[in-house]
GROMACS .gro file of C-alpha atoms in nm:
model
  435
    1MET     CA    1   0.009  -0.008   0.015
    2THR     CA    2   0.122   0.335  -0.066
    3PRO     CA    3   0.134   0.588   0.249
    4ARG     CA    4  -0.125   0.798   0.372
    5THR     CA    5  -0.124   1.179   0.344
    6THR     CA    6  -0.177   1.288   0.688
    7ALA     CA    7  -0.155   1.648   0.900
    8ALA     CA    8   0.168   1.589   1.054
    9ALA     CA    9   0.306   1.552   0.678
   10THR     CA   10   0.175   1.869   0.590
   11ILE     CA   11   0.270   2.083   0.946
   12ALA     CA   12   0.643   1.929   0.831
   13ALA     CA   13   0.635   2.036   0.463
   14THR     CA   14   0.577   2.428   0.584
   15VAL     CA   15   0.701   2.455   0.888
   16ALA     CA   16   1.040   2.378   1.058
   17VAL     CA   17   0.949   2.167   1.348
   18ALA     CA   18   1.036   1.791   1.353
   19CYS     CA   19   0.727   1.614   1.404
   20LEU     CA   20   0.785   1.204   1.492
   21VAL     CA   21   0.442   1.139   1.666
   22GLY     CA   22   0.192   1.176   1.408
   23ALA     CA   23   0.085   1.530   1.511
   24SER     CA   24  -0.252   1.671   1.384
   25PRO     CA   25  -0.234   2.078   1.315
   26ALA     CA   26  -0.434   2.336   1.565
   27ALA     CA   27  -0.824   2.263   1.506
   28ALA     CA   28  -0.916   2.552   1.220
   29ALA     CA   29  -1.074   2.876   1.338
   30PRO     CA   30  -1.436   2.903   1.371
   31LYS     CA   31  -1.708   3.009   1.155
   32HIS     CA   32  -1.801   3.376   1.187
   33GLY     CA   33  -2.055   3.402   1.503
   34THR     CA   34  -2.007   3.042   1.655
   35ALA     CA   35  -1.771   2.964   1.963
   36PRO     CA   36  -1.504   2.750   1.953
   37ALA     CA   37  -1.588   2.409   2.106
   38PRO     CA   38  -1.505   2.381   2.461
   39ALA     CA   39  -1.136   2.173   2.529
   40PRO     CA   40  -1.193   1.853   2.696
   41ALA     CA   41  -1.147   1.854   3.050
   42GLY     CA   42  -1.026   1.582   3.297
   43SER     CA   43  -0.694   1.403   3.298
   44LEU     CA   44  -0.602   0.999   3.180
   45VAL     CA   45  -0.327   0.818   3.376
   46LEU     CA   46  -0.240   0.486   3.139
   47ILE     CA   47  -0.050   0.193   3.307
   48GLY     CA   48   0.110  -0.041   3.075
   49GLY     CA   49   0.006  -0.338   3.346
   50ASN     CA   50   0.244  -0.484   3.633
   51LEU     CA   51   0.176  -0.194   3.860
   52LYS     CA   52   0.318  -0.345   4.135
   53GLU     CA   53   0.192  -0.103   4.397
   54ASN     CA   54   0.436   0.185   4.241
   55ALA     CA   55   0.369   0.432   4.434
   56THR     CA   56   0.442   0.717   4.222
   57ILE     CA   57   0.152   0.618   3.978
   58LEU     CA   58  -0.074   0.549   4.284
   59GLN     CA   59  -0.036   0.931   4.434
   60ARG     CA   60  -0.051   1.082   4.108
   61ILE     CA   61  -0.357   0.887   4.020
   62VAL     CA   62  -0.481   1.036   4.369
   63ASP     CA   63  -0.347   1.374   4.354
   64LEU     CA   64  -0.528   1.418   4.017
   65ALA     CA   65  -0.854   1.316   4.181
   66ASP     CA   66  -0.862   1.549   4.458
   67PRO     CA   67  -1.123   1.799   4.422
   68ASP     CA   68  -0.950   2.051   4.616
   69GLY     CA   69  -0.569   2.008   4.647
   70ASP     CA   70  -0.474   1.989   4.966
   71GLY     CA   71  -0.845   2.074   5.092
   72PRO     CA   72  -1.024   1.907   5.329
   73ALA     CA   73  -1.232   1.724   5.058
   74LYS     CA   74  -1.107   1.382   4.962
   75ALA     CA   75  -1.042   1.212   4.617
   76ARG     CA   76  -1.314   0.933   4.565
   77ILE     CA   77  -1.197   0.676   4.332
   78ALA     CA   78  -1.436   0.445   4.132
   79ILE     CA   79  -1.314   0.109   4.122
   80VAL     CA   80  -1.392  -0.106   3.843
   81THR     CA   81  -1.242  -0.467   3.777
   82ALA     CA   82  -1.522  -0.593   3.524
   83ALA     CA   83  -1.216  -0.690   3.283
   84SER     CA   84  -1.163  -1.007   3.549
   85SER     CA   85  -1.351  -1.316   3.507
   86ALA     CA   86  -1.636  -1.359   3.753
   87ALA     CA   87  -1.562  -1.523   4.092
   88LYS     CA   88  -1.717  -1.838   4.096
   89THR     CA   89  -1.766  -1.918   4.464
   90ALA     CA   90  -1.842  -1.674   4.755
   91GLU     CA   91  -1.545  -1.729   4.920
   92ALA     CA   92  -1.361  -1.663   4.611
   93ALA     CA   93  -1.513  -1.328   4.573
   94ALA     CA   94  -1.429  -1.264   4.899
   95ASP     CA   95  -1.044  -1.340   4.913
   96ASP     CA   96  -0.890  -1.014   4.797
   97THR     CA   97  -0.577  -1.207   4.743
   98LEU     CA   98  -0.737  -1.381   4.434
   99ASN     CA   99  -0.803  -1.275   4.061
  100ASN     CA  100  -1.145  -1.210   3.982
  101ALA     CA  101  -1.368  -0.879   3.944
  102SER     CA  102  -1.491  -0.897   4.307
  103ALA     CA  103  -1.181  -0.952   4.494
  104ASN     CA  104  -0.990  -0.710   4.263
  105GLY     CA  105  -1.229  -0.446   4.389
  106LEU     CA  106  -1.136  -0.563   4.720
  107TYR     CA  107  -0.744  -0.554   4.670
  108TYR     CA  108  -0.776  -0.204   4.484
  109SER     CA  109  -1.033  -0.035   4.727
  110ALA     CA  110  -0.805  -0.114   4.991
  111LEU     CA  111  -0.469  -0.004   4.794
  112PHE     CA  112  -0.639   0.356   4.702
  113GLU     CA  113  -0.762   0.418   5.064
  114ARG     CA  114  -0.377   0.351   5.157
  115PHE     CA  115  -0.257   0.656   4.949
  116GLY     CA  116  -0.584   0.860   5.125
  117ALA     CA  117  -0.866   0.814   4.866
  118GLU     CA  118  -1.215   0.719   4.953
  119THR     CA  119  -1.311   0.432   4.716
  120TYR     CA  120  -1.595   0.276   4.582
  121ALA     CA  121  -1.584  -0.062   4.434
  122VAL     CA  122  -1.841  -0.105   4.120
  123PRO     CA  123  -2.014  -0.443   4.142
  124ILE     CA  124  -2.039  -0.518   3.751
  125ASP     CA  125  -1.866  -0.824   3.612
  126THR     CA  126  -2.022  -1.080   3.320
  127ALA     CA  127  -2.159  -1.342   3.509
  128VAL     CA  128  -2.344  -1.445   3.854
  129ASN     CA  129  -2.211  -1.807   3.960
  130PHE     CA  130  -2.363  -1.825   4.282
  131ALA     CA  131  -2.654  -1.717   4.533
  132GLY     CA  132  -2.594  -1.369   4.677
  133ASP     CA  133  -2.325  -1.256   4.434
  134ALA     CA  134  -2.319  -0.874   4.472
  135TYR     CA  135  -2.132  -0.849   4.121
  136LYS     CA  136  -2.330  -0.902   3.810
  137PRO     CA  137  -2.376  -0.727   3.432
  138SER     CA  138  -2.731  -0.560   3.533
  139ASN     CA  139  -2.594  -0.348   3.765
  140ALA     CA  140  -2.451  -0.158   3.456
  141ASN     CA  141  -2.756   0.003   3.385
  142ASP     CA  142  -2.860  -0.012   3.790
  143PRO     CA  143  -2.917   0.343   3.870
  144LYS     CA  144  -2.789   0.343   4.203
  145VAL     CA  145  -2.510   0.199   4.092
  146ALA     CA  146  -2.440   0.509   3.790
  147ARG     CA  147  -2.508   0.729   4.097
  148GLU     CA  148  -2.288   0.629   4.318
  149VAL     CA  149  -1.993   0.653   4.027
  150ALA     CA  150  -2.110   1.000   3.955
  151LYS     CA  151  -2.014   1.105   4.282
  152ALA     CA  152  -1.645   0.993   4.200
  153THR     CA  153  -1.376   1.239   4.143
  154GLY     CA  154  -1.179   0.956   3.991
  155VAL     CA  155  -1.239   0.612   3.800
  156PHE     CA  156  -0.990   0.335   3.813
  157PHE     CA  157  -1.025   0.047   3.549
  158GLY     CA  158  -0.841  -0.314   3.682
  159GLY     CA  159  -0.710  -0.534   3.412
  160GLY     CA  160  -0.796  -0.824   3.257
  161ASP     CA  161  -0.952  -0.865   2.877
  162GLN     CA  162  -1.105  -0.494   2.764
  163MET     CA  163  -1.348  -0.657   2.579
  164ARG     CA  164  -1.505  -0.770   2.895
  165TYR     CA  165  -1.510  -0.419   2.941
  166VAL     CA  166  -1.696  -0.367   2.591
  167ARG     CA  167  -1.961  -0.644   2.652
  168THR     CA  168  -2.049  -0.527   3.045
  169LEU     CA  169  -2.037  -0.153   3.004
  170PHE     CA  170  -2.177  -0.113   2.638
  171ASP     CA  171  -2.526  -0.222   2.484
  172CYS     CA  172  -2.445  -0.336   2.143
  173LYS     CA  173  -2.619  -0.469   1.845
  174ASN     CA  174  -2.420  -0.754   1.686
  175ALA     CA  175  -2.231  -0.856   2.022
  176ALA     CA  176  -2.342  -1.210   1.968
  177SER     CA  177  -2.196  -1.238   1.652
  178GLU     CA  178  -1.832  -1.049   1.769
  179ALA     CA  179  -1.910  -0.777   1.536
  180PHE     CA  180  -2.023  -0.516   1.858
  181THR     CA  181  -2.152  -0.222   1.589
  182SER     CA  182  -2.405   0.034   1.739
  183CYS     CA  183  -2.324   0.037   2.069
  184THR     CA  184  -2.464   0.260   2.339
  185ASP     CA  185  -2.291   0.348   2.725
  186THR     CA  186  -2.505   0.179   2.999
  187LYS     CA  187  -2.597   0.398   3.288
  188VAL     CA  188  -2.257   0.348   3.420
  189MET     CA  189  -2.075   0.402   3.147
  190SER     CA  190  -2.227   0.773   3.124
  191ALA     CA  191  -2.193   0.832   3.499
  192VAL     CA  192  -1.791   0.754   3.414
  193ARG     CA  193  -1.798   1.036   3.116
  194GLY     CA  194  -1.962   1.280   3.341
  195VAL     CA  195  -1.615   1.226   3.607
  196LEU     CA  196  -1.428   1.290   3.303
  197ASP     CA  197  -1.623   1.565   3.147
  198ARG     CA  198  -1.617   1.770   3.520
  199GLY     CA  199  -1.220   1.731   3.528
  200GLY     CA  200  -1.171   1.402   3.726
  201VAL     CA  201  -0.946   1.139   3.658
  202VAL     CA  202  -0.992   0.788   3.443
  203SER     CA  203  -0.690   0.548   3.477
  204GLY     CA  204  -0.655   0.183   3.425
  205VAL     CA  205  -0.391  -0.065   3.434
  206SER     CA  206  -0.325  -0.283   3.111
  207ALA     CA  207  -0.654  -0.387   3.007
  208GLY     CA  208  -0.777  -0.056   3.157
  209THR     CA  209  -0.602   0.130   2.966
  210THR     CA  210  -0.616   0.019   2.601
  211ILE     CA  211  -0.989  -0.004   2.648
  212GLN     CA  212  -0.923   0.391   2.676
  213GLN     CA  213  -0.850   0.454   2.310
  214GLY     CA  214  -1.131   0.449   1.999
  215ALA     CA  215  -1.193   0.347   1.729
  216ASP     CA  216  -0.993  -0.019   1.588
  217MET     CA  217  -0.875  -0.139   1.955
  218VAL     CA  218  -0.656  -0.457   1.965
  219THR     CA  219  -0.882  -0.728   2.154
  220GLY     CA  220  -0.570  -0.977   2.068
  221GLY     CA  221  -0.275  -1.112   1.901
  222GLU     CA  222   0.098  -1.263   1.941
  223PRO     CA  223   0.372  -1.003   1.751
  224TYR     CA  224   0.504  -1.321   1.513
  225GLN     CA  225   0.146  -1.430   1.416
  226ALA     CA  226   0.019  -1.027   1.372
  227TRP     CA  227   0.305  -0.990   1.115
  228ARG     CA  228   0.250  -1.318   0.954
  229ASP     CA  229  -0.128  -1.341   0.902
  230GLY     CA  230  -0.228  -0.978   0.985
  231THR     CA  231  -0.561  -0.833   1.129
  232THR     CA  232  -0.913  -0.927   1.170
  233PRO     CA  233  -1.182  -0.747   1.275
  234GLY     CA  234  -1.424  -0.878   1.582
  235TYR     CA  235  -1.297  -1.078   1.901
  236LEU     CA  236  -1.114  -1.483   1.845
  237ASP     CA  237  -1.151  -1.725   2.050
  238ASP     CA  238  -0.745  -1.797   1.924
  239ALA     CA  239  -0.572  -1.578   2.178
  240SER     CA  240  -0.235  -1.588   1.917
  241ALA     CA  241  -0.425  -1.440   1.629
  242LEU     CA  242  -0.417  -1.047   1.586
  243ALA     CA  243  -0.752  -0.916   1.623
  244HIS     CA  244  -0.962  -0.550   1.685
  245LEU     CA  245  -1.265  -0.426   1.754
  246PRO     CA  246  -1.386  -0.186   1.480
  247TYR     CA  247  -1.631   0.038   1.733
  248GLY     CA  248  -1.288   0.041   1.959
  249GLY     CA  249  -1.315   0.157   2.303
  250PHE     CA  250  -1.398   0.443   2.528
  251GLY     CA  251  -1.245   0.719   2.303
  252PHE     CA  252  -1.139   0.892   2.573
  253PHE     CA  253  -0.756   0.901   2.449
  254PRO     CA  254  -0.795   1.057   2.077
  255GLU     CA  255  -0.424   1.063   1.972
  256GLY     CA  256  -0.382   0.698   1.869
  257GLN     CA  257  -0.384   0.324   1.914
  258LEU     CA  258  -0.319   0.211   2.278
  259ASP     CA  259  -0.141  -0.076   2.398
  260SER     CA  260  -0.020  -0.237   2.705
  261HIS     CA  261   0.276  -0.434   2.844
  262PHE     CA  262   0.424  -0.319   2.542
  263GLY     CA  263   0.835  -0.342   2.561
  264THR     CA  264   0.789  -0.650   2.757
  265TRP     CA  265   0.602  -0.834   2.537
  266GLY     CA  266   0.745  -0.719   2.195
  267ARG     CA  267   0.462  -0.582   2.082
  268GLN     CA  268   0.582  -0.321   1.851
  269ALA     CA  269   0.536  -0.550   1.545
  270ARG     CA  270   0.184  -0.631   1.575
  271MET     CA  271   0.056  -0.273   1.652
  272ILE     CA  272   0.271  -0.146   1.365
  273LYS     CA  273   0.047  -0.361   1.113
  274LEU     CA  274  -0.265  -0.331   1.294
  275ALA     CA  275  -0.224   0.028   1.277
  276ASP     CA  276  -0.142  -0.021   0.918
  277GLN     CA  277  -0.413  -0.211   0.807
  278THR     CA  278  -0.670   0.040   0.989
  279GLY     CA  279  -0.574   0.343   0.865
  280HIS     CA  280  -0.395   0.486   1.211
  281ASP     CA  281  -0.081   0.760   1.201
  282LEU     CA  282  -0.014   0.695   1.574
  283VAL     CA  283   0.050   0.387   1.841
  284VAL     CA  284   0.094   0.460   2.207
  285GLY     CA  285   0.248   0.185   2.371
  286VAL     CA  286   0.280   0.168   2.750
  287ASP     CA  287   0.548  -0.085   2.948
  288GLU     CA  288   0.446  -0.251   3.268
  289THR     CA  289   0.479  -0.056   3.571
  290THR     CA  290   0.487   0.304   3.372
  291ALA     CA  291   0.224   0.526   3.268
  292LEU     CA  292   0.127   0.813   3.039
  293VAL     CA  293  -0.029   1.069   3.212
  294TYR     CA  294  -0.247   1.314   2.956
  295ASP     CA  295  -0.389   1.633   2.985
  296ARG     CA  296  -0.676   1.614   2.814
  297ALA     CA  297  -0.721   1.980   2.759
  298THR     CA  298  -0.351   2.067   2.653
  299ARG     CA  299  -0.298   1.744   2.484
  300GLN     CA  300   0.061   1.695   2.717
  301GLY     CA  301   0.159   1.409   2.798
  302GLU     CA  302   0.426   1.314   3.096
  303VAL     CA  303   0.579   0.953   3.187
  304ILE     CA  304   0.597   0.841   3.498
  305GLY     CA  305   0.692   0.523   3.632
  306ARG     CA  306   1.033   0.273   3.593
  307ASN     CA  307   0.991   0.176   3.253
  308GLY     CA  308   0.889   0.383   2.933
  309VAL     CA  309   0.640   0.470   2.714
  310SER     CA  310   0.689   0.418   2.281
  311LEU     CA  311   0.538   0.652   2.031
  312LEU     CA  312   0.527   0.488   1.699
  313ASP     CA  313   0.525   0.719   1.382
  314THR     CA  314   0.312   0.516   1.139
  315SER     CA  315   0.230   0.789   0.905
  316GLU     CA  316   0.443   0.663   0.668
  317THR     CA  317   0.454   0.302   0.702
  318VAL     CA  318   0.432   0.112   0.369
  319ILE     CA  319   0.399  -0.267   0.375
  320GLU     CA  320   0.405  -0.485   0.133
  321GLY     CA  321   0.419  -0.859   0.159
  322ALA     CA  322   0.621  -0.935   0.460
  323VAL     CA  323   0.883  -0.618   0.410
  324GLY     CA  324   0.758  -0.314   0.635
  325THR     CA  325   0.925   0.033   0.564
  326GLY     CA  326   0.865   0.401   0.716
  327THR     CA  327   0.804   0.338   1.095
  328ARG     CA  328   0.983   0.564   1.309
  329TRP     CA  329   0.995   0.494   1.701
  330SER     CA  330   1.040   0.714   1.989
  331TYR     CA  331   1.038   0.608   2.327
  332LEU     CA  332   0.998   0.812   2.645
  333VAL     CA  333   1.132   0.761   2.989
  334ALA     CA  334   1.027   0.872   3.344
  335GLY     CA  335   1.024   1.262   3.348
  336ASP     CA  336   0.962   1.298   2.949
  337ARG     CA  337   0.740   1.514   2.787
  338VAL     CA  338   0.530   1.475   2.428
  339ASP     CA  339   0.277   1.778   2.298
  340PHE     CA  340   0.059   1.580   2.131
  341GLY     CA  341  -0.100   1.868   1.924
  342THR     CA  342   0.287   1.985   1.788
  343GLY     CA  343   0.480   1.634   1.824
  344ALA     CA  344   0.737   1.807   2.018
  345ILE     CA  345   0.920   1.604   2.254
  346THR     CA  346   1.092   1.720   2.597
  347PRO     CA  347   1.318   1.504   2.754
  348ALA     CA  348   1.422   1.481   3.127
  349SER     CA  349   1.769   1.486   3.059
  350GLU     CA  350   2.023   1.593   2.772
  351ARG     CA  351   1.951   1.568   2.421
  352ARG     CA  352   2.211   1.412   2.218
  353THR     CA  353   2.256   1.380   1.834
  354GLY     CA  354   2.477   1.209   1.650
  355ALA     CA  355   2.682   0.870   1.736
  356GLY     CA  356   2.737   0.815   2.086
  357THR     CA  357   3.060   0.639   2.216
  358ASP     CA  358   2.967   0.293   2.293
  359ALA     CA  359   3.066  -0.104   2.089
  360ALA     CA  360   2.796  -0.118   1.827
  361PRO     CA  361   2.554  -0.427   1.985
  362ALA     CA  362   2.504  -0.778   1.857
  363PRO     CA  363   2.257  -0.913   1.685
  364VAL     CA  364   1.924  -1.013   1.927
  365ALA     CA  365   1.747  -1.350   1.913
  366ASP     CA  366   1.351  -1.344   1.957
  367VAL     CA  367   1.343  -0.956   1.933
  368TRP     CA  368   0.995  -0.980   1.971
  369ASP     CA  369   0.983  -1.108   2.290
  370SER     CA  370   0.806  -1.456   2.213
  371ILE     CA  371   0.553  -1.538   2.502
  372ASP     CA  372   0.582  -1.885   2.377
  373ASN     CA  373   0.961  -1.865   2.511
  374PRO     CA  374   0.902  -1.809   2.880
  375ASP     CA  375   1.340  -1.818   2.886
  376ALA     CA  376   1.420  -1.525   2.685
  377GLY     CA  377   1.491  -1.150   2.821
  378VAL     CA  378   1.221  -0.895   2.803
  379TYR     CA  379   1.295  -0.567   2.679
  380SER     CA  380   1.469  -0.696   2.370
  381LEU     CA  381   1.360  -0.423   2.091
  382VAL     CA  382   1.365  -0.134   2.330
  383GLY     CA  383   1.754  -0.256   2.500
  384LEU     CA  384   1.854  -0.311   2.138
  385GLY     CA  385   1.721   0.041   2.067
  386VAL     CA  386   1.892   0.198   2.382
  387ALA     CA  387   2.196   0.045   2.275
  388LEU     CA  388   2.206   0.169   1.939
  389VAL     CA  389   2.180   0.512   1.997
  390ALA     CA  390   2.464   0.530   2.255
  391SER     CA  391   2.650   0.323   2.032
  392VAL     CA  392   2.910   0.401   1.711
  393ALA     CA  393   2.706   0.211   1.505
  394ASP     CA  394   2.408   0.332   1.282
  395ARG     CA  395   2.257   0.045   1.229
  396ALA     CA  396   2.120  -0.291   1.504
  397GLU     CA  397   1.900  -0.588   1.408
  398GLY     CA  398   1.759  -0.878   1.606
  399THR     CA  399   1.569  -1.203   1.464
  400THR     CA  400   1.229  -1.371   1.564
  401PHE     CA  401   1.257  -1.662   1.788
  402GLU     CA  402   1.005  -1.843   1.552
  403THR     CA  403   1.131  -1.935   1.182
  404ASP     CA  404   0.936  -2.057   0.859
  405PRO     CA  405   0.956  -1.774   0.827
  406GLN     CA  406   1.138  -1.613   1.049
  407TYR     CA  407   1.177  -1.215   1.058
  408ARG     CA  408   1.396  -0.964   1.120
  409THR     CA  409   1.380  -0.649   1.299
  410VAL     CA  410   1.641  -0.358   1.185
  411LEU     CA  411   1.659  -0.040   1.360
  412GLU     CA  412   1.865   0.241   1.189
  413ARG     CA  413   1.942   0.637   1.256
  414THR     CA  414   1.788   0.876   1.067
  415ALA     CA  415   1.827   1.274   1.008
  416GLY     CA  416   1.592   1.331   1.304
  417THR     CA  417   1.751   1.078   1.547
  418SER     CA  418   1.827   1.203   1.891
  419TRP     CA  419   1.869   1.035   2.239
  420TRP     CA  420   1.917   1.088   2.602
  421ASP     CA  421   1.926   0.879   2.907
  422GLY     CA  422   1.763   0.592   2.843
  423GLY     CA  423   1.547   0.713   2.582
  424PHE     CA  424   1.520   0.848   2.209
  425GLU     CA  425   1.320   0.993   1.916
  426GLY     CA  426   1.314   0.902   1.528
  427LEU     CA  427   1.462   0.533   1.524
  428ALA     CA  428   1.347   0.365   1.185
  429ILE     CA  429   1.202   0.049   1.175
  430THR     CA  430   1.257  -0.216   0.903
  431ILE     CA  431   1.093  -0.535   0.902
  432SER     CA  432   1.121  -0.826   0.671
  433PRO     CA  433   1.166  -1.197   0.598
  434ALA     CA  434   1.512  -1.341   0.781
  435ASP     CA  435   1.623  -1.518   0.479
   0.00000   0.00000   0.00000
């Protein structure tokens, strides 16, 4: 296919601004006699997974939910855990060491209360498995539950499977066929939107992050199968096959497609393929124990936590057969900022250009970190990129663990490449068959 013509490319052609994140131009001036639309309110805290009770991330969520700063009012956070499976027994529902919707509600409520917030565990999940189960799908349209959510100053979405949020918080036509068309909000979902529109914070971890994008939300798939086979609309029983939901998620994050566990599980290839096939110009991938804090009014993003956030500019990506070129990759770490309106990245440490002084990195095996190979190291592709920019080399590569076919990923410096402690901007990614 041919590259898409994007607003980012137009800006780059008319002003001398490096724009490597698929930015869009400023909104056109309103017509005479009409007022400009108000800027969207509220903030997002998008966590890539494996929160590990990270104090920096948790405190930021509570602070953003604080209605009067250091005043007497407290942050009140609604905890939604419907992405987890339903508890099988009353005993399992009451055990906050287990992984089910009810148990996770208890766990996250206690966790946020430790950081000074009041909480409300939203009693919604996908099934009722025992008598007296307080968590049930019908609560998504219960006015009493919706009113409790509406009182919140923040909402937190737990991890699991993002499609369970679609099934429980939307009313969709064609849900049985997995097409999920013409979805409308349940009462609880409407209340969540109200919290954000009043200036509150919506946060989520893993599936709770992925669900916050708009159209063409990823619903599953491993990088190798994604690159080999492409994407299918809907939700597939084969978890290794790439699939996406055309209707998408909540639509809270408008800047691009979202993915979680990103560097940990080597998901760059799957999202380059998905973005290309669905016509998106930017992918934002968040690593584990890391969050992107996004201000909806200013379109400013900040990275906090342990690892990093990837920005894949796919506006010039071309995939012909099994060969993909034209993707530009930037990797931001704690303290780094991005202006999604202009595309400008501001590192927290000194920015460098040109080659470094370290030795060229050796080729990496299992560069996409196949989840089927638990002995492989994590963050292989991220580590290769960080090593490349700090080295004397202009090129580095790795191959997939899987063969027949085996794929090679090549990273290269470009004229716009720069780097800093742990991060970089503007590396080119090329993927092709290894043979």
